[in-house]
Short mmCIF file of C-alpha atoms in Angstrom, two decimals:
data_model
loop_
_atom_site.label_atom_id
_atom_site.label_comp_id
_atom_site.label_asym_id
_atom_site.label_seq_id
_atom_site.Cartn_x
_atom_site.Cartn_y
_atom_site.Cartn_z
CA ASP A 1 -18.03 21.04 17.42
CA PHE A 2 -17.84 22.18 13.41
CA VAL A 3 -18.73 25.69 14.46
CA ALA A 4 -15.64 26.12 16.70
CA TYR A 5 -13.57 24.48 14.05
CA SER A 6 -14.44 26.11 10.86
CA GLU A 7 -14.20 29.49 9.52
CA GLU A 8 -16.93 31.24 7.16
CA GLU A 9 -15.70 31.27 3.64
CA GLN A 10 -15.22 34.89 2.09
CA HIS A 11 -16.87 36.04 -0.92
CA ALA A 12 -18.39 32.73 -1.35
CA PRO A 13 -22.40 32.67 -2.49
CA PRO A 14 -25.05 30.45 0.01
CA HIS A 15 -25.59 27.11 -1.32
CA PRO A 16 -28.02 24.69 -0.53
CA LEU A 17 -27.84 22.35 2.44
CA PRO A 18 -26.64 19.17 1.38
CA SER A 19 -28.75 16.20 3.21
CA SER A 20 -27.95 12.51 4.06
CA THR A 21 -30.24 10.00 5.40
CA HIS A 22 -29.37 6.65 7.23
CA GLY A 23 -32.15 4.40 8.75
CA GLY A 24 -34.95 6.54 7.68
CA SER A 25 -33.69 9.68 9.24
CA ALA A 26 -32.49 12.56 8.01
CA SER A 27 -29.21 14.19 8.89
CA ARG A 28 -28.91 18.15 8.79
CA CYS A 29 -26.15 20.31 9.35
CA CYS A 30 -25.10 21.02 12.69
CA TRP A 31 -24.91 24.54 12.81
CA LYS A 32 -27.85 25.69 10.19
CA GLN A 33 -30.77 27.34 11.43
CA GLN A 34 -34.34 25.97 11.00
CA GLY A 35 -36.00 26.96 7.88
CA MET A 36 -32.91 28.30 6.09
CA PRO A 37 -33.15 27.43 2.53
CA SER A 38 -29.13 28.00 2.02
CA ARG A 39 -26.46 28.41 4.47
CA PRO A 40 -23.17 30.47 4.11
CA ILE A 41 -20.20 28.03 3.23
CA ARG A 42 -18.05 27.30 6.12
CA ARG A 43 -14.54 25.24 5.84
CA LEU A 44 -13.10 23.34 8.66
CA ASN A 45 -9.86 24.67 10.26
CA GLU A 46 -8.05 21.43 9.63
CA ASP A 47 -4.80 22.73 11.54
CA MET A 48 -6.95 23.61 14.43
CA TYR A 49 -8.90 20.53 14.73
CA VAL A 50 -6.11 18.33 14.33
CA HIS A 51 -3.59 20.50 16.99
CA ASP A 52 -6.57 19.79 19.77
CA MET A 53 -6.92 16.26 18.76
CA GLY A 54 -3.66 16.09 19.71
CA ARG A 55 -3.91 17.92 22.82
CA ILE A 56 -6.66 15.42 23.79
CA TRP A 57 -4.27 12.67 23.21
CA ARG A 58 -1.33 14.12 25.06
CA ASN A 59 -3.56 15.14 28.18
CA SER A 60 -5.36 11.89 28.34
CA LEU A 61 -2.15 10.19 28.55
CA LEU A 62 -0.46 12.95 31.02
CA ALA A 63 -3.54 12.49 33.37
CA MET A 64 -3.51 8.78 33.11
CA GLY A 65 0.34 9.12 34.34
CA HIS A 66 -0.54 11.13 37.05
CA LEU A 67 -2.90 8.56 38.28
CA GLY A 68 -0.26 6.14 38.04
CA VAL A 69 -1.78 4.11 35.56
CA GLU A 70 0.63 1.37 33.67
CA GLU A 71 -1.61 0.23 30.93
CA ALA A 72 -3.66 2.62 29.13
CA VAL A 73 -6.58 1.57 26.75
CA PHE A 74 -7.24 3.74 23.72
CA PHE A 75 -9.45 3.66 20.32
CA PRO A 76 -10.06 5.60 17.51
CA LEU A 77 -11.47 9.00 19.73
CA GLY A 78 -13.25 11.44 17.68
CA MET A 79 -12.92 9.71 14.31
CA GLY A 80 -16.38 8.28 14.19
CA ALA A 81 -19.46 10.33 13.64
CA PHE A 82 -17.73 13.72 13.60
CA LEU A 83 -15.76 12.94 10.66
CA ARG A 84 -18.62 10.70 8.94
CA LYS A 85 -20.80 13.29 8.90
CA LEU A 86 -18.25 16.23 8.20
CA TYR A 87 -18.98 16.35 4.27
CA LEU A 88 -22.52 17.76 5.33
CA ASN A 89 -21.02 20.57 6.77
CA ASP A 90 -17.65 20.86 4.54
CA ASP A 91 -18.33 19.45 1.10
CA ARG A 92 -14.36 19.29 0.37
CA TYR A 93 -14.61 16.13 2.74
CA SER A 94 -17.26 14.25 0.24
CA GLU A 95 -13.88 13.08 -1.50
CA PRO A 96 -12.65 9.97 0.00
CA ARG A 97 -8.91 10.91 -0.67
CA VAL A 98 -9.32 14.01 1.60
CA LEU A 99 -11.25 12.46 4.31
CA LEU A 100 -8.68 9.57 4.67
CA LYS A 101 -5.88 12.58 4.89
CA LEU A 102 -7.32 14.08 7.97
CA ARG A 103 -8.11 10.83 9.67
CA ARG A 104 -4.40 9.82 9.03
CA ARG A 105 -3.12 13.25 10.62
CA VAL A 106 -5.53 12.41 13.73
CA ALA A 107 -3.55 9.09 13.97
CA GLY A 108 -0.28 10.84 13.58
CA GLU A 109 -0.96 12.90 16.51
CA LEU A 110 -1.43 10.13 18.71
CA MET A 111 1.96 8.67 17.70
CA ASN A 112 3.38 12.00 18.63
CA ALA A 113 2.01 12.01 21.88
CA ILE A 114 2.81 8.49 23.00
CA ALA A 115 6.55 9.13 21.97
CA GLU A 116 6.52 12.62 24.01
CA THR A 117 4.82 11.30 27.16
CA CYS A 118 5.41 7.58 27.48
CA ILE A 119 9.01 7.69 26.21
CA GLY A 120 10.36 11.00 26.74
CA SER A 121 13.39 12.68 25.33
CA SER A 122 17.26 11.48 25.41
CA THR A 123 17.84 13.72 28.35
CA PRO A 124 18.92 11.64 31.51
CA ARG A 125 16.66 13.65 33.76
CA ALA A 126 13.45 13.86 31.49
CA SER A 127 11.47 10.29 32.70
CA PRO A 128 8.54 9.32 30.92
CA LYS A 129 5.31 10.99 32.17
CA GLY A 130 2.65 8.87 30.67
CA PRO A 131 1.66 4.98 31.34
CA CYS A 132 3.96 2.15 30.48
CA HIS A 133 2.00 0.82 27.45
CA VAL A 134 -1.28 1.94 25.51
CA HIS A 135 -3.05 -0.56 24.07
CA LEU A 136 -4.69 0.98 21.12
CA CYS A 137 -7.82 -1.43 20.00
CA LEU A 138 -9.09 -1.27 16.32
CA VAL A 139 -11.82 -2.96 14.78
CA CYS A 140 -11.43 -4.35 11.23
CA ILE A 141 -14.90 -4.65 10.36
CA GLY A 142 -16.56 -1.85 8.07
CA ALA A 143 -14.90 0.50 5.51
CA GLU A 144 -14.54 3.37 8.06
CA ALA A 145 -13.42 0.85 11.02
CA ILE A 146 -10.91 -0.51 8.25
CA ASP A 147 -9.77 3.34 7.26
CA ASN A 148 -9.19 3.84 10.78
CA HIS A 149 -6.88 0.65 11.46
CA ASN A 150 -4.76 1.54 8.55
CA CYS A 151 -4.31 5.00 9.43
CA PHE A 152 -3.13 4.19 12.58
CA LEU A 153 -0.79 1.89 11.10
CA GLU A 154 0.59 3.92 8.95
CA ALA A 155 1.15 6.52 11.37
CA ALA A 156 2.96 4.01 14.01
CA ALA A 157 5.35 2.77 10.87
CA THR A 158 6.12 6.58 9.85
CA LYS A 159 6.78 7.46 13.71
CA LEU A 160 9.07 4.35 14.30
CA ARG A 161 11.34 5.82 11.96
CA GLU A 162 12.20 8.23 14.18
CA CYS A 163 11.29 6.77 17.67
CA PRO A 164 12.69 2.93 17.59
CA ARG A 165 11.34 2.68 21.06
CA LEU A 166 7.45 3.37 20.20
CA MET A 167 6.54 -0.31 19.79
CA ASP A 168 8.00 -1.19 23.31
CA VAL A 169 4.99 1.09 24.40
CA LEU A 170 2.09 0.80 21.47
CA LYS A 171 0.45 -2.49 21.86
CA LEU A 172 -2.03 -2.69 18.74
CA ARG A 173 -4.92 -4.72 19.59
CA GLN A 174 -6.92 -5.69 16.81
CA ASN A 175 -10.73 -6.77 16.81
CA VAL A 176 -10.34 -6.65 20.60
CA ASP A 177 -13.20 -5.28 22.83
CA SER A 178 -11.59 -2.51 25.08
CA LEU A 179 -13.46 -3.14 28.17
CA HIS A 180 -13.01 -6.75 27.81
CA LEU A 181 -9.20 -6.33 27.58
CA ALA A 182 -8.82 -4.18 30.48
CA ALA A 183 -11.10 -6.09 32.76
CA THR A 184 -10.25 -9.73 31.54
CA ASP A 185 -6.35 -9.47 30.47
CA LEU A 186 -4.88 -6.28 31.76
CA ALA A 187 -6.57 -5.81 35.29
CA PRO A 188 -5.55 -9.15 36.42
CA ALA A 189 -2.09 -9.11 35.29
CA THR A 190 -1.54 -5.62 36.90
CA LYS A 191 -3.44 -6.35 40.36
CA GLY A 192 -0.66 -8.75 41.65
CA GLY A 193 -2.85 -9.81 44.27
CA CYS A 194 -3.09 -6.35 45.87
CA GLY A 195 -3.95 -2.97 45.28
CA ALA A 196 -6.06 -1.67 42.91
CA PRO A 197 -5.47 -2.50 39.10
CA LYS A 198 -3.58 0.16 37.39
CA VAL A 199 -5.57 0.41 34.22
CA GLY A 200 -7.25 3.11 32.38
CA ILE A 201 -9.64 3.09 29.51
CA LEU A 202 -9.99 6.60 27.36
CA ASN A 203 -13.45 7.28 27.62
CA GLY A 204 -15.20 9.08 24.49
#
């Protein structure tokens, strides 16, 4: 929610609401009151948003590990509609370069979470608490999807320099449907003829 992750800009005059139309329907700011000709300027607190996205990544991995999941299936959570329409609430993100930087930061938080929860530290007693593998499904169709894809690849390459075991856990799946991957490829491989499949899909 934009209101929860934004702050009102002090000493700035209100400005008219930007509008966007897609498929014939108009988009409005999520926090603008009906009938207001203008609105106070609010700015995304990017550090707070990225921090909480990191918490979501970590908590998801920890929960799966607690449930005994061995194969986790992830996708670019939180990098769709919220970021796509962010410029309507904060016009700084109408600049593609600024929005791309935010996507890259969110992707970096996933790599940090994988390193911390699925690989662990070098301390002998510190064992990984997350799944054995994280399958990241990335679509390469459309500008937004390609931006997300590239941001995750850049984040993985950066993290790999300090965490050489990253790619032992992270499995990049390009143009693969997450449900099909889990049900058709991963579940039969982990079931082993008995018990329940140890596969988990992040649902968002």
